[in-house]
PDB file of C-alpha atoms and ligand atoms in Angstrom:
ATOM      1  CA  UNK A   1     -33.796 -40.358   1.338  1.00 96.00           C
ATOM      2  CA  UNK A   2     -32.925 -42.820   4.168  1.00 98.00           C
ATOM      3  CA  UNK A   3     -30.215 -43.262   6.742  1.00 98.00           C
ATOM      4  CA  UNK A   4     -28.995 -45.490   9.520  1.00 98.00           C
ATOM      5  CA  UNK A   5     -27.777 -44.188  13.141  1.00 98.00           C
ATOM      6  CA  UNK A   6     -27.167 -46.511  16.094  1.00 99.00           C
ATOM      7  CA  UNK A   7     -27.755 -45.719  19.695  1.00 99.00           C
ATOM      8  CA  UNK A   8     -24.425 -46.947  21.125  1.00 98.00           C
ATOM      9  CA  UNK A   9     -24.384 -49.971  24.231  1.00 98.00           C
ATOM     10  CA  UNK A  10     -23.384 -47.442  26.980  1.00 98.00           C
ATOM     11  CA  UNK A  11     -26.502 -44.780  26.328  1.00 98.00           C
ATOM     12  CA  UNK A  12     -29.499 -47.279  24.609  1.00 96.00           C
ATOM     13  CA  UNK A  13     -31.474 -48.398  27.820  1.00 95.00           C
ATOM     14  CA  UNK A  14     -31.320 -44.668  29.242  1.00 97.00           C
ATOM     15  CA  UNK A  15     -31.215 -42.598  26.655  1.00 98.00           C
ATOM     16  CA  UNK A  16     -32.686 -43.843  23.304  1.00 98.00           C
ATOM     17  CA  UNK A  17     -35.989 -41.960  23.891  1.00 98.00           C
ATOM     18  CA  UNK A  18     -34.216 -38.667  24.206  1.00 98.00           C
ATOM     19  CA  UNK A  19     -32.012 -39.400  20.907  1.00 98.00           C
ATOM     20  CA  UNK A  20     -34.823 -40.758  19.383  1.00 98.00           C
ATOM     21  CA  UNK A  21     -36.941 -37.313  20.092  1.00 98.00           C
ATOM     22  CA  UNK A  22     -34.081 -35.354  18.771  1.00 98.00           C
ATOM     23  CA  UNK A  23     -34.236 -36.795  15.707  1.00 98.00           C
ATOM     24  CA  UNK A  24     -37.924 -35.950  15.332  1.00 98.00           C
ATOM     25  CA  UNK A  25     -37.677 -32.118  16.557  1.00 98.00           C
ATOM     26  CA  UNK A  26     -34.575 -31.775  14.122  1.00 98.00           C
ATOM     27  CA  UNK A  27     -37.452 -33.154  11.002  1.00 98.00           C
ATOM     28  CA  UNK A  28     -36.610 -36.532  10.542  1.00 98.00           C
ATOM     29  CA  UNK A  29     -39.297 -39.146  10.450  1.00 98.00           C
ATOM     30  CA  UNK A  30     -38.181 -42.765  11.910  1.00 98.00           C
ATOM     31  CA  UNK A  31     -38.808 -45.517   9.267  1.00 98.00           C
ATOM     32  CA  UNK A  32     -37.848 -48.522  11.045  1.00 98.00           C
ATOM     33  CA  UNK A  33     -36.120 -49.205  14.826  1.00 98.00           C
ATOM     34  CA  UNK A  34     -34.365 -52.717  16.014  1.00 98.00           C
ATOM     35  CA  UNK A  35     -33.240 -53.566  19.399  1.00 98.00           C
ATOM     36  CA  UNK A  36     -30.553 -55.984  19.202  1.00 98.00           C
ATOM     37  CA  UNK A  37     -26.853 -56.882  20.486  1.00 98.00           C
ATOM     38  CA  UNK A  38     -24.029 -57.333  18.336  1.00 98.00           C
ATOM     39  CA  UNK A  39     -21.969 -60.486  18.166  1.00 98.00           C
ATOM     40  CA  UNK A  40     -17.783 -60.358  17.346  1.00 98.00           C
ATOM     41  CA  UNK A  41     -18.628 -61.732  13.868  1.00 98.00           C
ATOM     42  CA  UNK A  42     -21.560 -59.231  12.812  1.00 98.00           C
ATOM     43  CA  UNK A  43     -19.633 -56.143  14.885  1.00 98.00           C
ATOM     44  CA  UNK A  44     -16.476 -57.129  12.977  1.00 98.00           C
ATOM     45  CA  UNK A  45     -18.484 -57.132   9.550  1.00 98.00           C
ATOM     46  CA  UNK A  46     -20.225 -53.819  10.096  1.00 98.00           C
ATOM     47  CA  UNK A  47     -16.730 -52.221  11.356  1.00 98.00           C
ATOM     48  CA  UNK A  48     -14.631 -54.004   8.527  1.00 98.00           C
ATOM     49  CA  UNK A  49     -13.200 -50.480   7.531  1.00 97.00           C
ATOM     50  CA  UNK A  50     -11.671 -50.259  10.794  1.00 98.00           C
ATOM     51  CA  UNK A  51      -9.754 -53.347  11.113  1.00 98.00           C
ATOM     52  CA  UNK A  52      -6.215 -52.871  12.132  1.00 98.00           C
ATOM     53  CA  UNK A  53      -6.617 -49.322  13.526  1.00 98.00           C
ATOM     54  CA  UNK A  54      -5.412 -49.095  17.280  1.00 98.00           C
ATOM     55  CA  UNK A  55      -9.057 -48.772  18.542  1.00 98.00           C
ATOM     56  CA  UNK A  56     -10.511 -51.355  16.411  1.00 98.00           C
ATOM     57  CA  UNK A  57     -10.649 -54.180  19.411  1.00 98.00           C
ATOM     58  CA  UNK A  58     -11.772 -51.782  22.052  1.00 98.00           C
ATOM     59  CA  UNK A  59     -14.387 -50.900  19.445  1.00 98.00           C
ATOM     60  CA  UNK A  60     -15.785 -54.228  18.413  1.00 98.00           C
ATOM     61  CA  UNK A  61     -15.535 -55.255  22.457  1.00 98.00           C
ATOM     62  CA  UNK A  62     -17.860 -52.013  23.333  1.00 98.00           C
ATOM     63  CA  UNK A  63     -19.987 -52.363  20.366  1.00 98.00           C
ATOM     64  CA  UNK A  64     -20.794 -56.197  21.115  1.00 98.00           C
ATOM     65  CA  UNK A  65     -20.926 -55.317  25.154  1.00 98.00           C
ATOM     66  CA  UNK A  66     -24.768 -54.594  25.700  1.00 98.00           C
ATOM     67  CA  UNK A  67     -28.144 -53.935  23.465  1.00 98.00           C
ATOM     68  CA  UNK A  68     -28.015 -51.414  20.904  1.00 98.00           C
ATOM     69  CA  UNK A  69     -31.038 -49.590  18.697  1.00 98.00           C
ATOM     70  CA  UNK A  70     -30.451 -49.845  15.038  1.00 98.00           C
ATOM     71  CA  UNK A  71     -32.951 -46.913  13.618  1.00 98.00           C
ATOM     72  CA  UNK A  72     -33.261 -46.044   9.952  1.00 98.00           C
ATOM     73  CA  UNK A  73     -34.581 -42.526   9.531  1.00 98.00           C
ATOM     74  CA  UNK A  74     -35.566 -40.165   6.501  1.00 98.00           C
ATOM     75  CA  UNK A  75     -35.559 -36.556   5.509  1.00 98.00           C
ATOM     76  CA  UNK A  76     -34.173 -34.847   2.790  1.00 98.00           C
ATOM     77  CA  UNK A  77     -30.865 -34.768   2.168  1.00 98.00           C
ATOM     78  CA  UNK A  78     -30.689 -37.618   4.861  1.00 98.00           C
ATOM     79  CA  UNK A  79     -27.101 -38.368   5.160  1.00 98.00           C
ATOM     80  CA  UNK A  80     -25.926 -34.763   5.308  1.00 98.00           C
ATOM     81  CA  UNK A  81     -28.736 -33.635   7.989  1.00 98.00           C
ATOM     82  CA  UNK A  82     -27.859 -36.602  10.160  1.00 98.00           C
ATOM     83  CA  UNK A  83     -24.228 -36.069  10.496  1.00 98.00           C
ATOM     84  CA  UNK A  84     -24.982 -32.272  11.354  1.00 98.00           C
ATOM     85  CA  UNK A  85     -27.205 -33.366  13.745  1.00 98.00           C
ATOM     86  CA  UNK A  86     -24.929 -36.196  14.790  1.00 98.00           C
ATOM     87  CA  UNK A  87     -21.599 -34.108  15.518  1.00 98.00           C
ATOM     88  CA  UNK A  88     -17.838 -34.964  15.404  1.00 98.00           C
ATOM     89  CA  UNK A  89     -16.785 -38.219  16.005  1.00 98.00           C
ATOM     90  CA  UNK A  90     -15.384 -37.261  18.994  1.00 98.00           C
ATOM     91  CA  UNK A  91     -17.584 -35.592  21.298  1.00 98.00           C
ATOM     92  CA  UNK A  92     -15.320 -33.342  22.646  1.00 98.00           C
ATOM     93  CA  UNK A  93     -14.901 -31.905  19.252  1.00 98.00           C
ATOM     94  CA  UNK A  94     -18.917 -31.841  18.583  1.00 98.00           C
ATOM     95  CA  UNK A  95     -20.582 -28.871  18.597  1.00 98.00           C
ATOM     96  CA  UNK A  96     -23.065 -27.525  20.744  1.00 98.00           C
ATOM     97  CA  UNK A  97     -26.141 -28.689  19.896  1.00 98.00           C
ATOM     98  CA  UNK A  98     -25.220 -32.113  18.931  1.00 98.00           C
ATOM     99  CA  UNK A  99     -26.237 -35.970  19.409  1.00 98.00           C
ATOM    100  CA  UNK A 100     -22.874 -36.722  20.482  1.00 98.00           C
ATOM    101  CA  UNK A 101     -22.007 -33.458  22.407  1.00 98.00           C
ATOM    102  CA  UNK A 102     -25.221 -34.001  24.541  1.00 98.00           C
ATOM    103  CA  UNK A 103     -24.411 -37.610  25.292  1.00 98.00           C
ATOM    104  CA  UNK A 104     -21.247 -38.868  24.185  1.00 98.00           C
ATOM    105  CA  UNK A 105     -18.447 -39.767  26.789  1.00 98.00           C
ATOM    106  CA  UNK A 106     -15.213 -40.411  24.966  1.00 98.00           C
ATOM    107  CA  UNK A 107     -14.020 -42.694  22.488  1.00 98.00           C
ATOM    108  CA  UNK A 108     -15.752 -45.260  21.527  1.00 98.00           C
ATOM    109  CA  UNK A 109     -18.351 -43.924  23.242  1.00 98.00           C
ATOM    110  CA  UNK A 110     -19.411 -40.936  20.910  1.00 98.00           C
ATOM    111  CA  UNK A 111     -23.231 -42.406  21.609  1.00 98.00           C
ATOM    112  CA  UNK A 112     -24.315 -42.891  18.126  1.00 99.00           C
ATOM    113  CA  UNK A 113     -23.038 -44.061  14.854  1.00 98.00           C
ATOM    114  CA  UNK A 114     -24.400 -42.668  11.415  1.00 98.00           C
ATOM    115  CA  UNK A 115     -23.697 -43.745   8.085  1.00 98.00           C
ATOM    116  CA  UNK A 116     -22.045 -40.326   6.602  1.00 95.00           C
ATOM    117  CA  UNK A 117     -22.820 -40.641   3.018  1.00 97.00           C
ATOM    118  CA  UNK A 118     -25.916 -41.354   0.442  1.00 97.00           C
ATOM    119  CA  UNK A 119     -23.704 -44.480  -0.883  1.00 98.00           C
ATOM    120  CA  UNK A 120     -22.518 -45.669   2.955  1.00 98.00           C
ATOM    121  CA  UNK A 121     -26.631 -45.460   4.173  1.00 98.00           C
ATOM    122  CA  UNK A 122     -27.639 -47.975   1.627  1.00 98.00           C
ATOM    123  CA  UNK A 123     -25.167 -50.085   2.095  1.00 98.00           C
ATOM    124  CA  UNK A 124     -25.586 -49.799   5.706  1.00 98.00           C
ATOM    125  CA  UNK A 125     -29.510 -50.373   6.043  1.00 98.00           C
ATOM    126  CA  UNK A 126     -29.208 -53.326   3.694  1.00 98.00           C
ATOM    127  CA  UNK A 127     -26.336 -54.701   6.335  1.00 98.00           C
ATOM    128  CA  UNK A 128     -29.138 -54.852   9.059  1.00 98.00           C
ATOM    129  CA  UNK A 129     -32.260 -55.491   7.098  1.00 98.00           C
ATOM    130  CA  UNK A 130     -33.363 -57.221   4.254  1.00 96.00           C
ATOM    131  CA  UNK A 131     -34.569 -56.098   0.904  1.00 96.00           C
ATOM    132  CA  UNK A 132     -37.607 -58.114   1.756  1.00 96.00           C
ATOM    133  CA  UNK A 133     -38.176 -56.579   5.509  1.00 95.00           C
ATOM    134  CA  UNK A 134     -37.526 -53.043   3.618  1.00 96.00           C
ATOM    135  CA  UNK A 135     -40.351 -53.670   1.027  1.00 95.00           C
ATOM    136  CA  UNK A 136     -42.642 -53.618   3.989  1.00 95.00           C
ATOM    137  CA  UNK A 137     -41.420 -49.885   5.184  1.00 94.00           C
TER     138      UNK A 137
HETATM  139  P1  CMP B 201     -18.592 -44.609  14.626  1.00 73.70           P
HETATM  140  O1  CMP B 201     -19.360 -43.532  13.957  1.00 73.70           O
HETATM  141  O2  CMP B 201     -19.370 -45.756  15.199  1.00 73.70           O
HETATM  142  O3  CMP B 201     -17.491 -45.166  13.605  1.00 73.70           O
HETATM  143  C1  CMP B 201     -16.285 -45.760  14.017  1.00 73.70           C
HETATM  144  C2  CMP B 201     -16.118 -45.682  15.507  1.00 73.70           C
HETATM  145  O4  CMP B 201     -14.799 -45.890  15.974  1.00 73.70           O
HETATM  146  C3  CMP B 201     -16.421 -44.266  15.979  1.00 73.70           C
HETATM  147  O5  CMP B 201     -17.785 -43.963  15.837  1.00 73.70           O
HETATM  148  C4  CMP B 201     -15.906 -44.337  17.407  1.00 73.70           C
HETATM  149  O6  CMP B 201     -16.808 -44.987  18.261  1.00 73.70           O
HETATM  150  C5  CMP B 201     -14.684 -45.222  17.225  1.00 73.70           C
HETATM  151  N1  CMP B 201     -13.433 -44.444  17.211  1.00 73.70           N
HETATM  152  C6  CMP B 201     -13.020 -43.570  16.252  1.00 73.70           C
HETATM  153  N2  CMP B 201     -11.818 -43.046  16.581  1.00 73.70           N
HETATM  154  C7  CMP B 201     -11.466 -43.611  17.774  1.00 73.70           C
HETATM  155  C8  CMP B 201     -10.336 -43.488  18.631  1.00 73.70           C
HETATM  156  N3  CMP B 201      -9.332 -42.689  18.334  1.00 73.70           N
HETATM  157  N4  CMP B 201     -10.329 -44.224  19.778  1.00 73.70           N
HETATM  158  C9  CMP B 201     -11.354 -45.061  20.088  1.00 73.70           C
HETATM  159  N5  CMP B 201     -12.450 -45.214  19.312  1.00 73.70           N
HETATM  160  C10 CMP B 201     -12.515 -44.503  18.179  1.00 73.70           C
END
């Protein structure tokens, strides 16, 4: 089983290696990583659910300000590991332990994203990549 996380603007040029290494010592194996930056249009796409929440255009604006990593991982039970590993949304909430309690700031900057089901990991790899580019993982 597969999954999607994002290493936020704020912590990708520093920190990505770190997150990235966390993954692997918590058992997942990385499938696929993409260094790009969002535009308003694709940011407002991929955060579609969020539209008209108070945070939504502080969101999009931080999401679109600098490069992110777009990694697709796998392990078993994917979706459920990840957002263990992940933490809270909000990192003061996170527990010890976690992505987002190691190296999230605030909000919007929890340092990661993660697609937090089976269902929301599909949809969300095929957002950023092909089912042609997949065929070659
Ligand atoms: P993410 O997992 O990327 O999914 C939606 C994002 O919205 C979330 O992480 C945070 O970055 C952001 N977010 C959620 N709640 C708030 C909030 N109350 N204020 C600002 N940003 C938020």
């Amino acid at each position: 089983m597969r999954s999607l996380l994002i290493v936020k603007p704020d912590i990708c040029k520093g920190k990505t290696g770190m997150v990235l290494s966390m993954l692997i010592d918590n058992g997942f194996k990385i499938v696929f990583t993409k260094i790009m930056q969002l535009d308003f249009k694709v940011a407002s796409e991929f955060y579609k659910e969020h539209f008209g929440k108070p945070f939504y255009g502080q969101l999009i604006d931080f999401m679109c300000s600098d490069q992110i990593v777009v990694v697709v991982v796998e392990k078993l039970n994917c979706a459920e590991e990840l957002r263990k590993l992940v933490g809270s949304t909000n990192p003061e909430e996170a527990a010890e332990g976690t992505i987002r309690k190691k190296f999230g700031t605030g909000l919007p900057k929890n340092a990661v994203h993660a697609s937090d089901s089976g269902i929301s990991s599909m949809k969300e790899i095929d957002f950023f990549f092909s089912k042609e580019e997949q065929l070659k993982w």
